[in-house]
Tab-separated table of C-alpha atoms in Angstrom:
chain	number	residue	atom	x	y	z
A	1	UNK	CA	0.000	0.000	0.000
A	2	UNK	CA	3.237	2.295	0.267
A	3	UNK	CA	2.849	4.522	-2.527
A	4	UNK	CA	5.624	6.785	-3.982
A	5	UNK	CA	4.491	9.773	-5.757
A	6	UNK	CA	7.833	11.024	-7.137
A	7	UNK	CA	11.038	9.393	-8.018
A	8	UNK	CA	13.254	8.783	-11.297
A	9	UNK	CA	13.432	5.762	-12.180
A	10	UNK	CA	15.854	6.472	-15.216
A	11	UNK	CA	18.153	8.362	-12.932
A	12	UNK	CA	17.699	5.172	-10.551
A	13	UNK	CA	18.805	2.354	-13.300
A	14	UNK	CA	21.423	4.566	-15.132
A	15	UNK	CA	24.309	2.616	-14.042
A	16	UNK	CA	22.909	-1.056	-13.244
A	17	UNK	CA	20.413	-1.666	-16.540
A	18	UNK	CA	17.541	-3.230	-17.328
A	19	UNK	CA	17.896	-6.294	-14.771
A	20	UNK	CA	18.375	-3.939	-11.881
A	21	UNK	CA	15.151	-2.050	-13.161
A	22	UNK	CA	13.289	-5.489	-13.073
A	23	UNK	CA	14.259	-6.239	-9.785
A	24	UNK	CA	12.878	-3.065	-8.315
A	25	UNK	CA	9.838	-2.681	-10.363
A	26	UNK	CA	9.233	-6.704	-8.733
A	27	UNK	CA	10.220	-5.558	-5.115
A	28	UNK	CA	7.626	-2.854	-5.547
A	29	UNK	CA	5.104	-4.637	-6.139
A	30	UNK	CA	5.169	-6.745	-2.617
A	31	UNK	CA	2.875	-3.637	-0.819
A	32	UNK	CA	0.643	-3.996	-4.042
A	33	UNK	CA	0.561	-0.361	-4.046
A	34	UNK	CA	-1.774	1.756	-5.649
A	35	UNK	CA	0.768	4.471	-7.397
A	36	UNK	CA	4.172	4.991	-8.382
A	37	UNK	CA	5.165	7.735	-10.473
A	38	UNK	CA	7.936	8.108	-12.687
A	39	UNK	CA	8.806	11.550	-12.614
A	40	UNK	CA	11.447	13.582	-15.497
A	41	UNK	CA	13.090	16.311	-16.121
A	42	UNK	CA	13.338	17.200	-19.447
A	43	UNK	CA	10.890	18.403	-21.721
A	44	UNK	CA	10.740	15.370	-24.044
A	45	UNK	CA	11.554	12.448	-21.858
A	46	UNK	CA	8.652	10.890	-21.470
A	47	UNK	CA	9.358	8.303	-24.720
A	48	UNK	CA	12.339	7.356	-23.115
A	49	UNK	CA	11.322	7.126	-19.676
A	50	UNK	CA	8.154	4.812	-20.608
A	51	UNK	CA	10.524	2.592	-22.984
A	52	UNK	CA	13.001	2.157	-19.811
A	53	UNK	CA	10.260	1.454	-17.553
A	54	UNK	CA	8.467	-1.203	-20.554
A	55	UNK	CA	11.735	-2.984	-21.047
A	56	UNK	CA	12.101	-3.524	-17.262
A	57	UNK	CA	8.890	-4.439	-17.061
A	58	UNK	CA	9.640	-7.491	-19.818
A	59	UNK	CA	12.197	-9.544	-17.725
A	60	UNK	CA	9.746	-9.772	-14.531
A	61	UNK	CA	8.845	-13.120	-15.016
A	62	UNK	CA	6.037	-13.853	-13.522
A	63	UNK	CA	2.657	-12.542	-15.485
A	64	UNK	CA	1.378	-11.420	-11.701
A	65	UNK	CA	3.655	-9.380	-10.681
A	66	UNK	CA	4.600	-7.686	-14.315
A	67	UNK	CA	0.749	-7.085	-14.422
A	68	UNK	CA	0.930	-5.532	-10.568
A	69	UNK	CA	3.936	-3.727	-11.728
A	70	UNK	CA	2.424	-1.998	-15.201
A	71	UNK	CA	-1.001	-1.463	-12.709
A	72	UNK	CA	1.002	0.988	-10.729
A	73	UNK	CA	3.508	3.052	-12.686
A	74	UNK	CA	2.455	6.712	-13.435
A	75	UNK	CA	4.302	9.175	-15.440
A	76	UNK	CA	5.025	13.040	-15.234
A	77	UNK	CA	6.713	15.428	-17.322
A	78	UNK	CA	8.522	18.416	-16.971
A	79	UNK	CA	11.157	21.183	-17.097
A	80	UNK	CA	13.675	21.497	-14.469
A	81	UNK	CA	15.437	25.004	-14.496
A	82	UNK	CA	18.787	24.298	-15.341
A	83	UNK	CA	20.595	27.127	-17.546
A	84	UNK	CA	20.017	26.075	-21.226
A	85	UNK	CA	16.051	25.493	-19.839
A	86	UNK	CA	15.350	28.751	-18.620
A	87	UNK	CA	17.324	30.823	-21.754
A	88	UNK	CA	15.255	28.806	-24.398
A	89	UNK	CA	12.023	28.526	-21.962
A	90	UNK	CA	9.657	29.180	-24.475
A	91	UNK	CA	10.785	26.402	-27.272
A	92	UNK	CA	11.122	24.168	-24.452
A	93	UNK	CA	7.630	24.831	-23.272
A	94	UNK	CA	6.752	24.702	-26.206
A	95	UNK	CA	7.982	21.336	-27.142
A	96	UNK	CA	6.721	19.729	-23.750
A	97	UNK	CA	2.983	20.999	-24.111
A	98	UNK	CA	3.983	19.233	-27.795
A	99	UNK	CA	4.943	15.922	-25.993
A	100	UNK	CA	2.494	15.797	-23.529
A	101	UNK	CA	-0.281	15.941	-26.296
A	102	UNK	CA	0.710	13.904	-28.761
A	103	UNK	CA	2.292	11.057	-25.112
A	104	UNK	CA	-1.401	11.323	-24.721
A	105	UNK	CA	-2.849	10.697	-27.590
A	106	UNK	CA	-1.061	7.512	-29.062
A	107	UNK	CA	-1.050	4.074	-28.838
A	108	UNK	CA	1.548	3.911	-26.592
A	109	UNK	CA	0.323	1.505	-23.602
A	110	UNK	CA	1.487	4.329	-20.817
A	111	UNK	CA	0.028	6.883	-22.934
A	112	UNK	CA	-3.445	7.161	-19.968
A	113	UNK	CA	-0.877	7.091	-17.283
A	114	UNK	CA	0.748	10.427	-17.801
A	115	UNK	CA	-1.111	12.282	-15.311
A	116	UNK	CA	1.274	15.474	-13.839
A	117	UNK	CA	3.057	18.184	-15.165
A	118	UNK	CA	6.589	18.814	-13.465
A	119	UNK	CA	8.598	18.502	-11.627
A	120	UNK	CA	8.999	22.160	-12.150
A	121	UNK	CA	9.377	25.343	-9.924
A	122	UNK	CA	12.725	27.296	-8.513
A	123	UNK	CA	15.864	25.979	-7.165
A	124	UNK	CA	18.833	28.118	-5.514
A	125	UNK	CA	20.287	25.505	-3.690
A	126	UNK	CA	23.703	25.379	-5.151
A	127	UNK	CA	24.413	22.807	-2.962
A	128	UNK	CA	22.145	20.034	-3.839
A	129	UNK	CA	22.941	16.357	-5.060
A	130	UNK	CA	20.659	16.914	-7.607
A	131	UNK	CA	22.891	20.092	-8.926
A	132	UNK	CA	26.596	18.339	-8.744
A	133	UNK	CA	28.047	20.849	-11.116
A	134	UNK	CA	26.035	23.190	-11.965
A	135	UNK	CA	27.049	26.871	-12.448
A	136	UNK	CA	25.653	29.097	-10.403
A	137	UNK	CA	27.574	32.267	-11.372
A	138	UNK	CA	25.121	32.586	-14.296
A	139	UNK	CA	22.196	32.615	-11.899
A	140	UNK	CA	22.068	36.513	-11.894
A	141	UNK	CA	19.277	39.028	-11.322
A	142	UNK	CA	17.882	38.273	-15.332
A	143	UNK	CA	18.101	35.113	-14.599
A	144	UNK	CA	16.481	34.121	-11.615
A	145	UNK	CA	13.570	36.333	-13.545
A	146	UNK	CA	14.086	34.079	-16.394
A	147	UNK	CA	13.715	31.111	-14.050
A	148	UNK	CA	10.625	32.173	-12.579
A	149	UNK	CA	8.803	32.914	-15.951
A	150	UNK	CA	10.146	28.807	-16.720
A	151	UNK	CA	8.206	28.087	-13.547
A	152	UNK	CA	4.965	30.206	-14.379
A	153	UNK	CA	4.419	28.963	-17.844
A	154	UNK	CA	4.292	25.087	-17.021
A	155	UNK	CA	1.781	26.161	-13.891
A	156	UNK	CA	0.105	27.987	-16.775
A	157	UNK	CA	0.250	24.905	-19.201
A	158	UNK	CA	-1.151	23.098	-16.381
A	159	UNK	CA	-4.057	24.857	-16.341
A	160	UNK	CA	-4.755	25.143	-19.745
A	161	UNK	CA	-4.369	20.770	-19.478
A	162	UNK	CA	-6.303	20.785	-16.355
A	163	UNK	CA	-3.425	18.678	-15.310
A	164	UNK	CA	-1.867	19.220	-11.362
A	165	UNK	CA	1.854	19.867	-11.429
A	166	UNK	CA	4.804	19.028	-8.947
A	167	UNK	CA	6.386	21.876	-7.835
A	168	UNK	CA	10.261	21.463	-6.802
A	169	UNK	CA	11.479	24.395	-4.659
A	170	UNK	CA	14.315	25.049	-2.752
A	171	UNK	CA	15.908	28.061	-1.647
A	172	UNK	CA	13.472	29.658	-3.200
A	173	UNK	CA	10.365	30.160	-1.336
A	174	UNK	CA	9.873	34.342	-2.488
A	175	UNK	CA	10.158	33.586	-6.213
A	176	UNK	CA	7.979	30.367	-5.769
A	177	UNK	CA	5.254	32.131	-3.609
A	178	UNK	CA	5.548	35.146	-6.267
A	179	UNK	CA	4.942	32.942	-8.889
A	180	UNK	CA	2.053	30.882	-7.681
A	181	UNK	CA	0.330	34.422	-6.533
A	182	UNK	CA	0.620	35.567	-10.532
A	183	UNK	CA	-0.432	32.180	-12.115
A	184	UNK	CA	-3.070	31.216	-9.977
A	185	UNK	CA	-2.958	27.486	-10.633
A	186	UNK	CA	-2.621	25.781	-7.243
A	187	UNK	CA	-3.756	22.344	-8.250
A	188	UNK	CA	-0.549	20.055	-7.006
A	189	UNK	CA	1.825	19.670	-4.554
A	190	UNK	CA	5.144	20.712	-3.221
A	191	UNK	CA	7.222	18.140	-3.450
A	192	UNK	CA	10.086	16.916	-0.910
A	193	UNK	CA	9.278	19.773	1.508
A	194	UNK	CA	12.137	22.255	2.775
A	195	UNK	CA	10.573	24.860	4.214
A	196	UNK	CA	9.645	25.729	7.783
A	197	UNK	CA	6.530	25.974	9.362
A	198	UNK	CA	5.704	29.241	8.485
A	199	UNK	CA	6.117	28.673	4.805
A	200	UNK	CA	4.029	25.913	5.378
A	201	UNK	CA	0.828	27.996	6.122
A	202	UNK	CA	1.042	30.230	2.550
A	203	UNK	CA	1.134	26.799	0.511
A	204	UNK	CA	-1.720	25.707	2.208
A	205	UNK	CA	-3.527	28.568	1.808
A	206	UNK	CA	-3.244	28.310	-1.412
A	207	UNK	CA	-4.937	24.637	-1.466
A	208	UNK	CA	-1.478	22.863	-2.314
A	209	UNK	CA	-0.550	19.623	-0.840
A	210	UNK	CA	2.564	18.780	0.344
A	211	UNK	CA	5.174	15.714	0.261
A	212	UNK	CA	8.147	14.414	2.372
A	213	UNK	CA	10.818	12.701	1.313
A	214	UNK	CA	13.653	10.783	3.242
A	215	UNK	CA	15.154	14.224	4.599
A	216	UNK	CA	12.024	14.298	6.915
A	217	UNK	CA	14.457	11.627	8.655
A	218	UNK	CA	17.372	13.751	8.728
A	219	UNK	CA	16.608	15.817	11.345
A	220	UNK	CA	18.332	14.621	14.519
A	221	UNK	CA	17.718	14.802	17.936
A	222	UNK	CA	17.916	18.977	17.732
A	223	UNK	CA	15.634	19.164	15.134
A	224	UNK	CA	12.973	16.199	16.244
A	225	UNK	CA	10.600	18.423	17.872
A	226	UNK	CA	10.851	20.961	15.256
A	227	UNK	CA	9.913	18.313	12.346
A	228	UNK	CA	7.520	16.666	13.868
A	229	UNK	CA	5.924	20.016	14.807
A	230	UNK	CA	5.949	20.299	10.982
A	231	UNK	CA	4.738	16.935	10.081
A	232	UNK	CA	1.628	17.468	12.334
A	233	UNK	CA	0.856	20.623	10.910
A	234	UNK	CA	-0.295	19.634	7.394
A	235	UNK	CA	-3.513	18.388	7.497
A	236	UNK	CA	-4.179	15.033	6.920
A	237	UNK	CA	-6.229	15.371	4.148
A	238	UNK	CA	-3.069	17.186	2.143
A	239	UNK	CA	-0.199	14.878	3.206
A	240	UNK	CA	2.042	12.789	0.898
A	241	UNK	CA	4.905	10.943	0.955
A	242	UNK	CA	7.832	9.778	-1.989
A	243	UNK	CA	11.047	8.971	-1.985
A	244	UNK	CA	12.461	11.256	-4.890
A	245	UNK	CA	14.594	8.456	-5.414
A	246	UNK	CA	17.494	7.934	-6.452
A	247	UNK	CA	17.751	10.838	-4.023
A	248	UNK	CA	17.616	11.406	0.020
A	249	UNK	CA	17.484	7.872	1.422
A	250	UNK	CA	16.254	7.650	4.653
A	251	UNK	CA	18.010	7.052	7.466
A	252	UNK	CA	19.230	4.844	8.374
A	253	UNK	CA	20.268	4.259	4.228
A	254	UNK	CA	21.132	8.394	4.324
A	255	UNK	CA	23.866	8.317	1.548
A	256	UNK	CA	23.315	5.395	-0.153
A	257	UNK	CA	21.378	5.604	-3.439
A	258	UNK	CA	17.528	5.647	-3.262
A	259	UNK	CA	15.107	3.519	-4.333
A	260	UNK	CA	10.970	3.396	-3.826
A	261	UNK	CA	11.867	0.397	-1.547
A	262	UNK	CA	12.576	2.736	0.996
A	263	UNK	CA	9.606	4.048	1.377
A	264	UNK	CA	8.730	2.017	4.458
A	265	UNK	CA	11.286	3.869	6.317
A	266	UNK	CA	10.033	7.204	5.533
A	267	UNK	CA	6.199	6.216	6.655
A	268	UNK	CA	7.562	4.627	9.503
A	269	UNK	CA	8.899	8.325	10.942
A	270	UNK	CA	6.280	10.026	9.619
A	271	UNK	CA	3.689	7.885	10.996
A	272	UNK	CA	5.741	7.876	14.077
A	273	UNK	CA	5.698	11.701	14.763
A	274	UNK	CA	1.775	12.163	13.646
A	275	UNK	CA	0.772	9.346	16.384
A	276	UNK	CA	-0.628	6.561	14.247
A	277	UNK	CA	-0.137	3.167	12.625
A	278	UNK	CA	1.489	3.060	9.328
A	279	UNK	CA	-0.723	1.080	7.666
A	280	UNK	CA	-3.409	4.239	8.687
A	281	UNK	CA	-1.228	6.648	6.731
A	282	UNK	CA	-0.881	4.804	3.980
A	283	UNK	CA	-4.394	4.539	3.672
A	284	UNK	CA	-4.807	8.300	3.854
A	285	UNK	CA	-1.615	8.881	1.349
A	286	UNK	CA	-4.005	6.560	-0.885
A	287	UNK	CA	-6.693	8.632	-0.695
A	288	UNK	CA	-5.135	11.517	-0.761
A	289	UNK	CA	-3.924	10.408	-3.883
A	290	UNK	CA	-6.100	9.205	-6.051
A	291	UNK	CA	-7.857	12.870	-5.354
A	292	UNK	CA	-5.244	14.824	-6.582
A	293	UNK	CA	-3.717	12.473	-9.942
A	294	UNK	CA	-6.440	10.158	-10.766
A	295	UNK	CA	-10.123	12.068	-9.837
């Protein structure tokens, strides 16, 4: 029942192939969980993705568990703002509004299970694993403007598709919040959740739900009370969880490379600090869930 609504399974496989992608897709399946989605982050990756995830899903053996497996696997697509991305935001929108329609409209046998927009949104952490490398020198003034009108045309494109969109924000809650003010699309969530408290109020405001990942579990004993303050806070009927894998395993698998078969660890803690079985919140993740991608 342990759903994972975010995580790259691309990104996750890169170095291991098509065997390793079998054997994760299989161990996935155990919880018989409702949704896992594939997330990208490129305008046109979708194709690819899907072909990964279909040639995976032809080694699993047993007719069961491939079925289980195909049952659960969602897609998004969407722009991260990386350099080239935000200079040439308007072909690139361009050509994902492009991919998502015609993704949509084939015969492809994923083409009903593309059912986000993103991840998208604003990120100034220079710092992150998800960054190695990149050069933030050429994040000036323009370009953070640049960035944000990237952002404000996929929430746009999302509303024109009626589609939610994951929003990926970090370091960057002013140009976010100024963004989602202008657009006015707040059908989504915030994904992998790095703000405080008080942050926490304005996106739920707004009607946005939010998601942990495994940092949730990084917090220590100084920081305990503080996250779990923050856990409690969202209301049940807006909370998710994901593992943004291969990204932020939980402890106690912090820096190791990520998989959705850690999710168990990361609603264990959350469970633990909102005061209720696991199996209850996955059952209100579901829920939660299936309102937001699949209503």
């Amino acid at each position: 029942m342990n759903l994972d609504i975010l995580f790259n399974f691309t990104q996750m496989i890169n170095d291991s192939g098509s065997g390793y992608g079998a054997q994760i897709l299989e161990e996935m399946t155990a919880s018989k969980p409702l949704f896992a989605l594939d997330s990208g982050i490129k305008a046109d990756d979708i194709w690819a993705r899907a072909e990964t995830v279909r040639e995976c899903l032809e080694l699993i053996e047993n007719d069961d568990v491939k079925r289980q497996a195909r049952q659960m696997i969602y897609f998004s697509a969407g722009i991260m703002p990386d350099l080239d991305a935000v200079e040439n935001r308007y072909d690139y929108i361009e050509n994902l509004e492009d991919t998502i329609t015609s993704f949509k409209d084939s015969d492809d046998d994923f083409a009903s299970k593309l059912v986000a927009i993103g991840p998208c949104g604003i990120d100034h952490d220079w710092e992150s694993v998800e960054y190695e490398g990149r050069e933030h020198d050429y994040f000036d003034h323009s370009t953070i403007s640049d960035e944000k009108d990237l952002f404000a045309l996929q929430l746009t494109l999302g509303k024109k598709l009626n589609m939610p969109v994951i929003v990926h924000s970090r370091k960057g809650f002013q140009e976010t919040a100024d963004v989602l003010k202008a657009v006015k699309w707040n059908k989504g969530v915030i994904h992998g959740y790095s703000y405080s408290r008080s942050e926490l109020d304005f996106f739920l405001d707004l009607g946005w739900y939010i998601s942990f990942n495994g940092e949730v579990t990084y917090a220590g004993k100084k920081g305990a009370a503080d996250m779990a303050d923050l856990i409690n806070y969202v209301p049940k009927d807006r909370l998710l969880i994901e593992t943004d894998s291969p990204y932020y395993a939980p402890v106690p698998l912090k820096n190791t490379s990520n998989t959705p078969n850690n999710i168990s660890y990361i609603y264990d803690y959350v469970a633990t600090k909102r005061d209720m079985a696991a199996s209850k919140l996955g059952s209100v993740v579901e829920e939660n869930c299936r309102k937001l991608f699949l209503s």
